[in-house]
XYZ file of C-alpha atoms in Angstrom:
711
model
C 93.714 74.183 92.275
C 93.998 74.672 96.033
C 95.233 71.702 98.048
C 93.161 72.245 101.182
C 94.777 69.312 102.967
C 98.031 71.276 103.276
C 96.456 74.356 104.891
C 96.855 74.890 108.643
C 93.392 75.685 109.950
C 94.394 75.781 113.601
C 94.311 79.581 113.981
C 90.513 79.720 113.459
C 89.914 76.578 115.470
C 91.906 77.865 118.437
C 90.097 81.254 118.221
C 86.705 79.486 118.601
C 87.119 78.199 122.078
C 83.691 79.461 123.178
C 81.802 78.073 120.137
C 78.583 76.185 120.812
C 79.626 73.057 118.963
C 77.191 71.202 116.756
C 78.218 67.631 117.146
C 77.996 64.962 114.410
C 76.501 61.770 115.869
C 76.606 58.590 113.843
C 74.316 55.621 113.867
C 74.082 52.734 111.467
C 70.854 52.078 109.618
C 70.253 48.637 108.008
C 68.935 49.196 104.430
C 65.975 47.127 103.199
C 68.054 45.630 100.409
C 70.848 44.766 102.856
C 73.961 46.612 103.852
C 74.390 49.686 105.997
C 73.881 53.401 105.668
C 75.897 55.459 108.202
C 73.593 58.285 109.269
C 75.177 61.427 110.611
C 72.871 63.667 112.778
C 73.851 67.300 113.447
C 72.880 68.304 116.988
C 74.132 71.105 119.177
C 72.395 69.747 122.266
C 69.960 72.668 122.486
C 66.229 72.733 121.621
C 64.822 73.957 118.277
C 65.023 77.629 119.415
C 68.816 77.340 119.205
C 69.513 76.055 115.685
C 72.569 74.112 114.764
C 75.307 76.320 113.398
C 78.543 75.678 111.623
C 81.653 77.227 113.249
C 85.263 76.079 113.011
C 84.992 73.570 115.816
C 81.805 72.141 114.454
C 83.509 71.666 111.052
C 86.409 70.024 112.877
C 84.024 67.531 114.519
C 82.286 66.863 111.281
C 85.585 66.310 109.524
C 86.609 63.692 112.050
C 83.279 61.837 111.524
C 83.556 62.042 107.689
C 87.044 60.648 107.744
C 85.884 57.718 109.888
C 83.109 56.951 107.420
C 85.565 57.199 104.503
C 87.668 54.516 106.149
C 84.574 52.346 106.763
C 83.550 52.809 103.085
C 87.024 51.755 101.910
C 86.762 48.627 104.101
C 83.355 47.768 102.645
C 81.526 48.228 105.938
C 78.977 50.768 104.628
C 77.133 51.250 101.371
C 76.276 54.907 101.798
C 76.442 57.933 104.152
C 73.507 60.138 105.008
C 73.312 63.376 106.960
C 70.326 64.971 108.719
C 69.637 67.322 111.626
C 68.042 67.394 115.051
C 64.224 67.804 115.267
C 62.943 70.640 113.031
C 66.451 71.860 112.259
C 69.065 70.830 109.694
C 71.315 73.808 110.378
C 71.133 77.624 110.268
C 74.397 77.959 108.367
C 77.690 79.395 109.398
C 78.046 80.617 112.960
C 77.916 84.366 112.228
C 79.067 85.289 115.717
C 82.333 83.393 115.016
C 82.677 84.744 111.465
C 82.191 88.356 112.598
C 84.593 88.178 115.538
C 87.381 86.768 113.419
C 86.719 88.949 110.346
C 90.247 89.741 109.227
C 91.074 88.826 105.675
C 93.415 85.968 106.728
C 90.843 84.406 109.013
C 88.116 84.925 106.471
C 90.122 83.064 103.824
C 90.688 80.238 106.285
C 86.966 80.044 107.020
C 86.142 79.840 103.333
C 88.796 77.207 102.696
C 87.895 75.151 105.743
C 84.246 74.977 104.628
C 85.318 73.824 101.166
C 87.776 71.300 102.690
C 85.343 69.633 105.057
C 82.093 69.788 103.033
C 83.831 68.851 99.823
C 84.581 65.440 101.322
C 80.924 64.415 100.957
C 81.571 64.230 97.194
C 84.649 62.083 97.639
C 83.683 59.471 100.233
C 83.911 56.492 97.962
C 80.221 55.653 98.508
C 77.110 57.624 97.566
C 76.095 60.386 100.013
C 72.590 61.617 100.856
C 71.387 64.769 102.584
C 68.064 64.345 104.348
C 67.158 67.961 105.011
C 64.584 67.630 107.798
C 64.013 71.260 108.666
C 65.474 74.776 108.581
C 68.464 74.975 106.262
C 70.215 78.207 105.489
C 73.523 79.087 103.776
C 76.214 76.616 104.802
C 73.557 74.043 105.653
C 72.254 74.102 102.059
C 75.846 73.767 100.912
C 76.259 70.611 102.974
C 73.320 69.219 101.040
C 74.732 70.407 97.695
C 78.026 68.569 98.342
C 76.120 65.342 98.860
C 75.258 63.243 95.774
C 71.517 63.125 96.476
C 69.046 65.242 98.460
C 65.616 64.955 100.031
C 63.675 67.659 101.862
C 60.948 67.602 104.521
C 57.791 69.201 103.204
C 57.321 71.019 106.523
C 60.810 72.574 106.632
C 60.455 76.093 108.087
C 62.716 77.822 105.543
C 65.418 77.102 102.957
C 67.666 79.777 101.559
C 71.004 81.248 100.674
C 70.810 84.519 102.667
C 74.482 85.463 102.267
C 74.007 88.355 99.836
C 71.509 89.840 102.255
C 74.302 89.833 104.885
C 76.910 91.372 102.693
C 78.721 88.191 101.646
C 78.242 85.306 99.153
C 77.568 81.547 99.365
C 81.166 80.720 99.854
C 81.305 77.012 100.689
C 80.323 75.806 97.233
C 76.920 77.416 96.742
C 77.844 79.996 94.141
C 79.491 77.276 92.040
C 77.200 74.306 92.603
C 73.768 75.936 92.444
C 73.869 77.235 88.895
C 75.341 73.930 87.707
C 72.510 72.019 89.343
C 69.439 74.144 88.622
C 70.429 76.477 85.774
C 71.552 80.095 85.716
C 68.106 81.724 85.829
C 66.997 79.693 88.813
C 70.356 80.311 90.482
C 70.043 84.044 90.074
C 66.646 83.925 91.738
C 67.896 81.774 94.701
C 71.324 83.394 95.289
C 70.743 87.025 94.315
C 67.083 88.079 93.849
C 65.592 86.452 96.914
C 68.191 87.916 99.338
C 67.769 91.435 98.011
C 63.993 91.123 98.327
C 64.209 91.419 102.124
C 65.824 87.998 102.460
C 62.962 86.019 100.908
C 63.077 82.313 101.781
C 62.133 79.244 99.760
C 59.357 76.844 100.755
C 60.297 73.166 100.438
C 57.951 72.698 97.459
C 59.635 75.575 95.618
C 63.142 74.283 96.406
C 62.099 70.831 95.081
C 60.571 72.279 91.888
C 63.725 74.333 91.249
C 65.807 71.115 91.438
C 67.690 71.819 94.647
C 66.290 68.591 96.007
C 65.540 65.294 94.280
C 62.549 64.276 96.444
C 60.185 65.792 98.963
C 58.389 63.849 101.724
C 55.903 64.716 104.416
C 57.135 65.269 107.967
C 55.354 62.262 109.543
C 57.607 59.682 107.917
C 60.264 61.900 106.367
C 63.398 60.114 107.513
C 61.934 56.665 106.982
C 60.823 57.466 103.444
C 64.097 59.171 102.656
C 66.090 56.101 103.652
C 63.772 53.818 101.621
C 64.291 56.155 98.626
C 68.081 56.117 99.188
C 68.054 52.324 99.120
C 66.159 52.368 95.883
C 68.704 54.734 94.377
C 71.536 52.487 95.551
C 69.894 49.410 94.050
C 69.109 51.169 90.779
C 65.377 50.788 91.239
C 65.105 54.586 91.141
C 66.898 56.679 88.497
C 67.251 60.322 89.620
C 66.321 62.759 86.936
C 67.567 66.380 87.067
C 65.958 68.298 84.196
C 67.187 71.732 85.288
C 70.874 70.830 84.975
C 72.247 73.271 82.329
C 73.315 71.902 78.957
C 75.917 73.192 76.520
C 73.573 75.632 74.805
C 72.448 77.262 78.026
C 76.069 77.781 78.987
C 76.910 79.375 75.629
C 73.860 81.579 75.075
C 71.407 81.952 78.015
C 74.118 82.232 80.672
C 75.669 85.547 79.693
C 72.343 87.085 78.721
C 70.819 86.184 82.121
C 73.798 87.675 83.949
C 73.575 90.910 81.920
C 69.868 91.260 82.615
C 70.310 90.510 86.335
C 73.025 93.208 86.571
C 70.751 95.763 84.884
C 67.917 94.904 87.238
C 70.161 95.146 90.280
C 71.499 98.563 89.218
C 67.922 99.851 88.722
C 66.681 98.395 91.967
C 69.643 98.867 94.335
C 72.140 101.142 92.682
C 75.767 100.096 92.932
C 76.666 100.756 96.586
C 76.097 97.215 97.806
C 79.079 95.027 96.855
C 77.739 91.497 97.663
C 75.029 91.220 94.954
C 77.597 92.091 92.212
C 80.156 89.798 93.760
C 77.601 86.961 93.554
C 76.922 87.792 89.887
C 80.652 87.599 89.121
C 80.830 84.094 90.744
C 77.605 82.856 89.033
C 78.871 84.188 85.712
C 82.219 82.382 86.094
C 80.506 79.152 87.215
C 79.411 78.402 83.641
C 82.817 76.698 83.211
C 81.455 73.837 85.341
C 84.806 73.545 87.130
C 84.274 72.788 90.853
C 87.796 73.339 91.990
C 88.233 76.588 90.124
C 84.896 77.773 91.438
C 85.855 76.986 94.997
C 89.037 79.012 94.636
C 87.070 81.922 93.256
C 84.669 81.663 96.249
C 87.567 81.572 98.708
C 88.977 84.793 97.372
C 85.653 86.611 97.103
C 84.445 85.506 100.517
C 87.617 86.571 102.230
C 87.444 89.968 100.562
C 83.811 90.543 101.549
C 84.059 89.321 105.186
C 86.966 91.700 105.758
C 84.921 94.660 104.571
C 83.057 97.524 106.189
C 79.839 96.303 104.577
C 79.927 92.943 106.232
C 80.650 94.542 109.621
C 77.686 96.825 109.105
C 75.481 93.975 107.867
C 76.196 91.888 110.984
C 75.388 94.938 113.162
C 72.127 95.394 111.282
C 71.332 91.648 111.416
C 71.780 91.689 115.188
C 69.479 94.629 115.549
C 66.750 92.929 113.566
C 67.233 89.472 115.158
C 67.941 90.498 118.725
C 67.241 94.096 119.664
C 63.920 94.167 117.840
C 62.831 91.129 119.934
C 63.794 92.861 123.207
C 62.686 96.469 122.660
C 64.392 99.080 124.801
C 62.096 100.553 127.391
C 59.331 98.000 126.987
C 57.447 97.242 130.225
C 56.948 93.661 131.456
C 54.686 91.931 128.949
C 52.774 90.451 131.848
C 51.238 93.904 132.332
C 49.572 93.783 128.882
C 45.785 93.729 128.853
C 43.961 91.062 126.812
C 42.679 92.254 123.429
C 39.562 90.300 122.501
C 37.909 92.834 120.188
C 39.415 95.609 118.064
C 37.688 98.802 116.948
C 38.993 100.807 113.974
C 37.765 104.372 113.456
C 37.474 104.843 109.704
C 36.888 102.544 106.744
C 39.275 104.035 104.138
C 42.257 102.275 102.625
C 44.527 102.556 105.690
C 41.699 101.547 108.095
C 40.849 98.598 105.848
C 44.437 97.435 105.842
C 44.435 97.690 109.667
C 41.255 95.674 109.931
C 42.600 92.889 107.671
C 45.859 92.699 109.605
C 44.235 92.621 113.027
C 41.734 89.969 112.019
C 44.352 87.747 110.306
C 46.932 87.944 113.108
C 44.817 88.245 116.253
C 41.836 86.246 115.102
C 39.508 88.420 117.177
C 36.397 90.375 116.073
C 37.250 93.644 114.319
C 34.741 96.496 113.960
C 35.148 99.332 111.407
C 33.033 102.484 111.290
C 32.675 105.514 109.062
C 30.400 108.510 108.408
C 28.019 106.609 106.060
C 27.224 102.998 105.253
C 28.542 103.391 101.661
C 32.120 104.036 102.930
C 31.775 101.111 105.363
C 30.575 98.762 102.627
C 33.467 99.860 100.367
C 35.923 99.073 103.193
C 34.401 95.654 103.818
C 34.468 94.856 100.069
C 38.213 95.735 99.936
C 38.942 93.482 102.902
C 37.052 90.576 101.426
C 38.749 91.058 98.072
C 42.207 90.951 99.717
C 41.284 87.783 101.601
C 40.061 86.190 98.340
C 43.429 87.016 96.738
C 45.351 85.368 99.621
C 43.135 82.305 99.365
C 43.664 82.146 95.570
C 47.422 82.263 96.173
C 47.298 79.472 98.722
C 48.267 81.749 101.611
C 44.991 81.106 103.354
C 42.898 77.950 103.502
C 39.200 78.197 102.638
C 38.263 77.780 106.308
C 40.726 80.507 107.325
C 39.466 82.873 104.611
C 35.871 82.417 105.724
C 36.805 82.799 109.423
C 38.664 86.128 108.873
C 35.832 87.474 106.732
C 33.338 86.670 109.519
C 35.505 88.425 112.116
C 35.376 91.779 110.305
C 32.130 93.791 110.564
C 31.246 97.348 109.651
C 28.666 99.839 110.767
C 27.873 103.516 111.370
C 26.756 102.753 114.908
C 29.627 103.753 117.126
C 27.907 102.375 120.243
C 29.204 98.970 119.186
C 32.696 100.055 120.268
C 31.505 99.603 123.895
C 33.069 96.125 124.308
C 36.320 96.810 122.341
C 39.610 96.352 124.218
C 41.662 98.266 121.605
C 40.482 101.181 119.456
C 42.752 102.771 116.808
C 41.907 105.728 114.616
C 42.784 105.883 110.879
C 41.160 109.200 109.929
C 42.377 112.348 108.204
C 45.748 113.672 109.432
C 44.363 116.755 111.091
C 44.528 117.492 114.828
C 40.932 118.619 115.234
C 39.518 115.648 113.368
C 41.450 113.146 115.520
C 40.507 114.975 118.706
C 36.849 114.945 117.653
C 36.680 111.177 116.954
C 38.329 110.365 120.280
C 35.985 112.787 122.121
C 33.051 110.852 120.580
C 34.476 107.365 121.320
C 35.875 107.783 124.818
C 32.465 107.904 126.660
C 31.373 104.720 124.800
C 34.383 102.423 125.389
C 35.248 100.736 128.648
C 37.604 102.491 131.098
C 40.226 99.816 130.458
C 40.286 99.965 126.677
C 43.447 101.142 124.956
C 43.224 104.155 122.590
C 45.758 104.257 119.787
C 46.468 106.861 117.090
C 48.175 106.119 113.766
C 49.357 109.712 113.295
C 52.546 110.070 111.318
C 53.408 113.650 112.163
C 51.025 115.214 114.747
C 51.665 115.410 118.505
C 50.154 112.411 120.265
C 49.977 114.544 123.413
C 47.866 117.154 121.656
C 45.651 114.493 120.077
C 44.872 113.280 123.584
C 44.696 116.696 125.237
C 40.931 116.469 125.803
C 40.757 112.855 126.935
C 39.620 112.105 130.397
C 41.982 109.137 130.566
C 45.107 110.093 128.545
C 47.086 107.354 130.430
C 45.630 104.820 128.038
C 46.666 106.640 124.831
C 49.589 105.476 122.699
C 50.832 106.305 119.289
C 50.811 103.294 117.026
C 52.415 104.419 113.750
C 52.259 101.880 110.949
C 54.111 102.265 107.642
C 52.537 101.715 104.238
C 51.815 99.143 102.908
C 50.673 97.918 106.277
C 50.871 94.208 105.526
C 54.441 94.466 104.258
C 56.352 97.039 106.310
C 57.685 95.400 109.446
C 57.989 98.433 111.767
C 55.573 100.083 114.172
C 56.721 103.216 115.990
C 54.994 103.025 119.435
C 54.796 106.553 120.778
C 54.801 106.987 124.566
C 53.533 110.303 125.957
C 54.150 111.514 129.522
C 50.765 110.221 130.719
C 50.963 106.764 129.061
C 50.923 104.120 131.776
C 52.851 100.834 131.722
C 49.759 98.710 131.120
C 48.896 100.619 127.984
C 52.470 100.636 126.684
C 52.917 96.928 127.440
C 49.610 96.141 125.614
C 50.819 98.147 122.546
C 54.089 96.219 122.468
C 52.459 92.831 122.821
C 49.884 93.668 120.115
C 52.633 94.813 117.772
C 54.420 91.456 118.279
C 51.236 89.453 117.705
C 50.759 91.467 114.477
C 54.110 90.163 113.327
C 55.777 93.553 113.568
C 58.874 94.935 115.323
C 58.095 97.867 117.573
C 60.416 100.635 118.704
C 59.313 102.938 121.512
C 59.745 106.630 120.689
C 59.105 109.839 122.520
C 56.381 112.245 121.320
C 58.513 114.434 119.104
C 57.672 115.750 115.622
C 58.085 113.082 112.923
C 59.050 110.507 115.610
C 62.137 108.748 114.022
C 61.553 107.712 110.373
C 59.629 110.658 109.088
C 61.873 113.117 110.837
C 64.962 111.764 109.172
C 63.343 111.195 105.767
C 62.165 114.826 105.978
C 65.827 115.798 106.370
C 66.759 113.917 103.229
C 63.757 115.057 101.237
C 64.134 118.633 102.499
C 67.799 118.854 101.447
C 66.903 117.394 98.034
C 64.116 119.950 97.569
C 66.402 122.769 98.724
C 69.108 121.753 96.192
C 66.520 121.652 93.390
C 65.127 125.065 94.338
C 68.605 126.519 94.342
C 69.258 125.399 90.826
C 70.799 121.900 90.912
C 69.360 119.684 88.116
C 67.069 116.981 89.380
C 69.169 114.089 87.873
C 72.149 115.344 89.930
C 70.067 115.508 93.082
C 68.499 112.088 92.486
C 71.876 110.445 92.078
C 73.736 112.310 94.785
C 72.809 109.957 97.562
C 73.537 106.687 95.706
C 76.689 105.962 97.770
C 74.496 105.492 100.904
C 72.741 102.623 99.101
C 69.171 103.853 99.712
C 66.480 101.825 97.895
C 65.335 104.916 95.921
C 66.349 108.476 95.228
C 64.651 111.347 97.174
C 62.218 112.396 94.395
C 61.342 108.784 93.634
C 60.493 108.415 97.282
C 58.445 111.677 97.282
C 56.552 110.406 94.265
C 55.810 107.112 96.081
C 54.746 108.765 99.339
C 52.646 111.380 97.503
C 53.584 114.961 96.737
C 50.861 116.425 99.012
C 51.851 114.183 101.902
C 55.513 115.009 101.429
C 54.852 118.701 101.288
C 52.664 118.441 104.421
C 55.447 116.532 106.308
C 57.966 119.162 105.312
C 55.662 121.984 106.447
C 55.072 120.182 109.786
C 58.778 119.732 110.441
C 59.552 123.349 109.513
C 56.799 124.383 111.855
C 58.469 122.417 114.636
C 62.146 123.173 113.842
C 62.213 126.201 111.488
C 65.948 126.650 111.854
C 66.785 123.032 110.867
C 64.258 121.884 108.249
C 63.333 123.106 104.765
C 59.899 123.458 103.163
C 59.679 124.016 99.446
C 56.922 125.882 97.560
C 57.936 123.864 94.543
C 56.776 120.643 96.322
C 53.331 122.132 96.625
C 53.321 123.107 92.954
C 54.477 119.576 91.955
C 51.527 118.115 93.904
C 49.159 119.867 91.490
C 50.864 118.514 88.334
C 49.486 115.246 86.905
C 52.818 113.906 85.627
C 55.614 115.775 87.486
C 58.449 113.328 86.633
C 59.944 111.516 83.677
C 60.838 107.901 84.533
C 62.701 105.136 82.695
C 61.457 101.582 82.089
C 62.562 100.501 85.533
C 60.465 103.268 87.165
C 63.609 105.264 88.090
C 63.300 109.051 88.019
C 65.249 110.625 85.120
C 64.124 114.309 85.283
C 61.268 116.715 85.839
C 58.631 116.664 83.144
C 58.454 119.614 80.700
C 55.233 120.727 82.373
C 56.877 120.740 85.758
C 59.908 122.703 84.528
C 57.640 125.417 83.145
C 55.711 125.869 86.362
C 58.544 125.811 88.873
C 60.968 128.519 89.962
C 64.651 127.721 90.311
C 67.765 129.622 91.509
C 71.105 129.610 89.791
C 73.329 127.879 92.428
C 74.373 124.427 91.216
C 75.836 121.921 93.573
C 77.783 118.835 92.720
C 76.696 115.338 93.770
C 79.602 115.163 96.172
C 78.619 118.485 97.823
C 75.016 117.407 98.146
C 76.003 113.981 99.639
C 78.247 115.609 102.251
C 75.581 118.154 103.097
C 72.965 115.427 103.719
C 75.376 113.277 105.686
C 76.256 116.183 107.963
C 72.618 117.202 108.433
C 71.605 113.621 109.295
C 74.500 113.198 111.744
C 73.549 116.480 113.465
C 69.836 115.643 113.585
C 70.362 112.144 114.939
C 72.625 113.533 117.689
C 69.912 116.003 118.680
C 67.352 113.218 118.701
C 69.467 111.106 120.977
C 70.036 114.079 123.279
C 66.309 114.704 123.372
C 65.672 111.055 124.233
C 63.477 110.364 121.230
C 64.706 106.752 121.451
C 66.986 104.908 123.905
C 70.039 104.584 121.732
C 71.560 104.966 118.234
C 70.721 101.334 117.684
C 67.008 102.189 117.742
C 67.485 104.900 115.152
C 69.080 102.372 112.822
C 66.443 99.754 113.531
C 63.703 102.205 112.579
C 65.433 103.184 109.364
C 66.166 99.626 108.356
C 62.666 98.333 109.082
C 60.624 101.475 108.318
C 62.477 103.144 105.479
C 64.441 100.299 103.792
C 67.878 101.608 104.685
C 70.367 98.971 103.570
C 71.859 96.291 105.770
C 75.260 96.860 104.191
C 75.306 100.398 105.539
C 74.145 99.256 108.969
C 71.273 101.775 108.910
C 72.481 105.325 109.324
C 74.822 105.753 112.297
C 77.618 103.279 111.421
C 77.642 104.780 107.935
C 77.819 108.333 109.209
C 80.722 107.379 111.542
C 82.622 105.708 108.698
C 82.386 108.601 106.254
C 83.363 111.190 108.879
C 79.989 112.970 109.011
C 79.651 112.348 112.815
C 83.055 113.978 113.401
C 82.216 116.893 111.119
C 78.771 117.463 112.692
C 79.467 117.087 116.400
C 83.118 116.123 116.851
C 82.445 112.537 117.905
C 80.998 109.236 116.848
C 77.859 107.246 117.418
C 79.795 104.087 118.040
C 83.057 103.415 119.814
C 84.688 101.300 118.590
C 83.346 102.155 115.148
C 81.478 99.529 113.210
C 83.931 98.806 110.429
C 86.247 96.143 109.117
C 88.798 94.743 111.468
C 92.286 95.934 110.728
């Protein structure tokens, strides 16, 4: 058992001189039954756009206040202590800027221990403690609540979560120990591990209450008042708090190890083994079945210090900053004041992609959306798909009945293209062939207004060539979505030489209103994501053609931590599409990219792959093996990995020299948001620096100093 009171925390406090301190203000509340509840309010003095955070000096201030309430409790001056946050915000967890700048193992250990030392006092105050979680609560903020004896939550709280695993660490201020012992191992696995690896999924207040993380849930209008009334009833014994999800002896003996085993197998199938934090969280959750708080905290201290002082955490913070900061201030974006209003959207096409566009534009912009196609049957099919998706969202509670009806009414379809005349934004979603796209724009341009923006969703064709016959190419932009449109958060906005600032600004503003992150790219083959994925898929196809067995190829890139192997990705994208992309890239850069005849053959085979129960690729099917031609040169996994690393480093350097994007950070942002490259790798460039590929490829590095653990 660690005696935290004997640890000197001054090194991390002194190193946090520039911390924005979240103060702990105290006011006394007279309870209806008599007596006083000391209510602590966390407030950093900023508005709700700057959430409370928990750095060393914030913990120091909170510690001082807790000690004062402990003395008052001992003197009989107060009956209970409560803690809440400023308007809309409880706290956004640990101050990551402080954690990352002090990320040596010694400092990390002190941060873990200091959190346990201060927050742990809520459980030992001598009077009951209550957390009134009135808004956003992430990570360490949730752990404040867990250390209290009782918890309520505001039904309108923006988000509740333990995002640590997503960031390459673990809930290290009590979360990994307290959560499973409060809500059971299966629920804990969902909250602590599964949700973070699913793109950092958050909990709604109702979900958190049903799981047992909170004892009561109240509406926003009278949240604090009702929480205090409830606390008084708990104190008087009028209310007995029931916690049905607290695990019993049988769960600890039987369900616990089985749940951990199944979770580990699922993680391995979904993520591979490159990411350390999910498995570290599993270790802690597994050990927590002993129910020993103090032992659990010691385990968290050690694990958190190890993870914070790792390359993966450094890369995760880099990736987090890209997504949270750079994505919101895109490099090269013109002044948003130049954007033109978009009051009606036209979509050329009514197929699956076009229908997904229509649904997204109508939902997010709430403006009329017009789809067209060659015949009314295709149009009707597209409208039916859109209505069906809206009905599904309504059934799941994601849309109210009024919203569902409104969105349906906004989307119309026709074969009459003259109705595009009053559209402010027209985007094509037709077949990926240059002549087809040129033809539809030639037909539409005379109809639409001179100010309307024209957008193409091409994934591989030249935007300049698509607009070569336009009379006003200055209003043309590439607007490349990723599939599925509703889910993938990236749009590559392609600027050609003629694109004016008004058109580019409009595209960036529209992307933001659609809930997407946009990166501006030059008009180069494959833009960013497809160009680099074509590198990976091309090298995988080359290795297979040369004679390396598919299982070896599929597993070779596991150390990068990609969400799936290259052939699983090709199978998802579609064999014909993948073969077309490879052909396009070879046509553009024949000396650097590889096109495989075997990919074209695989596209004609109904079942080209053998997969396991998790959907992971195990091998080529017998049919595929009979129809393909292979060489006799077999590479090892290590050789393939190094080859791909070197090729990626070389290609990214060329892309940066060409000015495809503004900086290496934009390459990583595109890969993280558009291709699912892992946070713990930091995208591509920090990883390539760390493994020496940048040095091997061009004798340098993408980042100086390199994004790695502090020594």
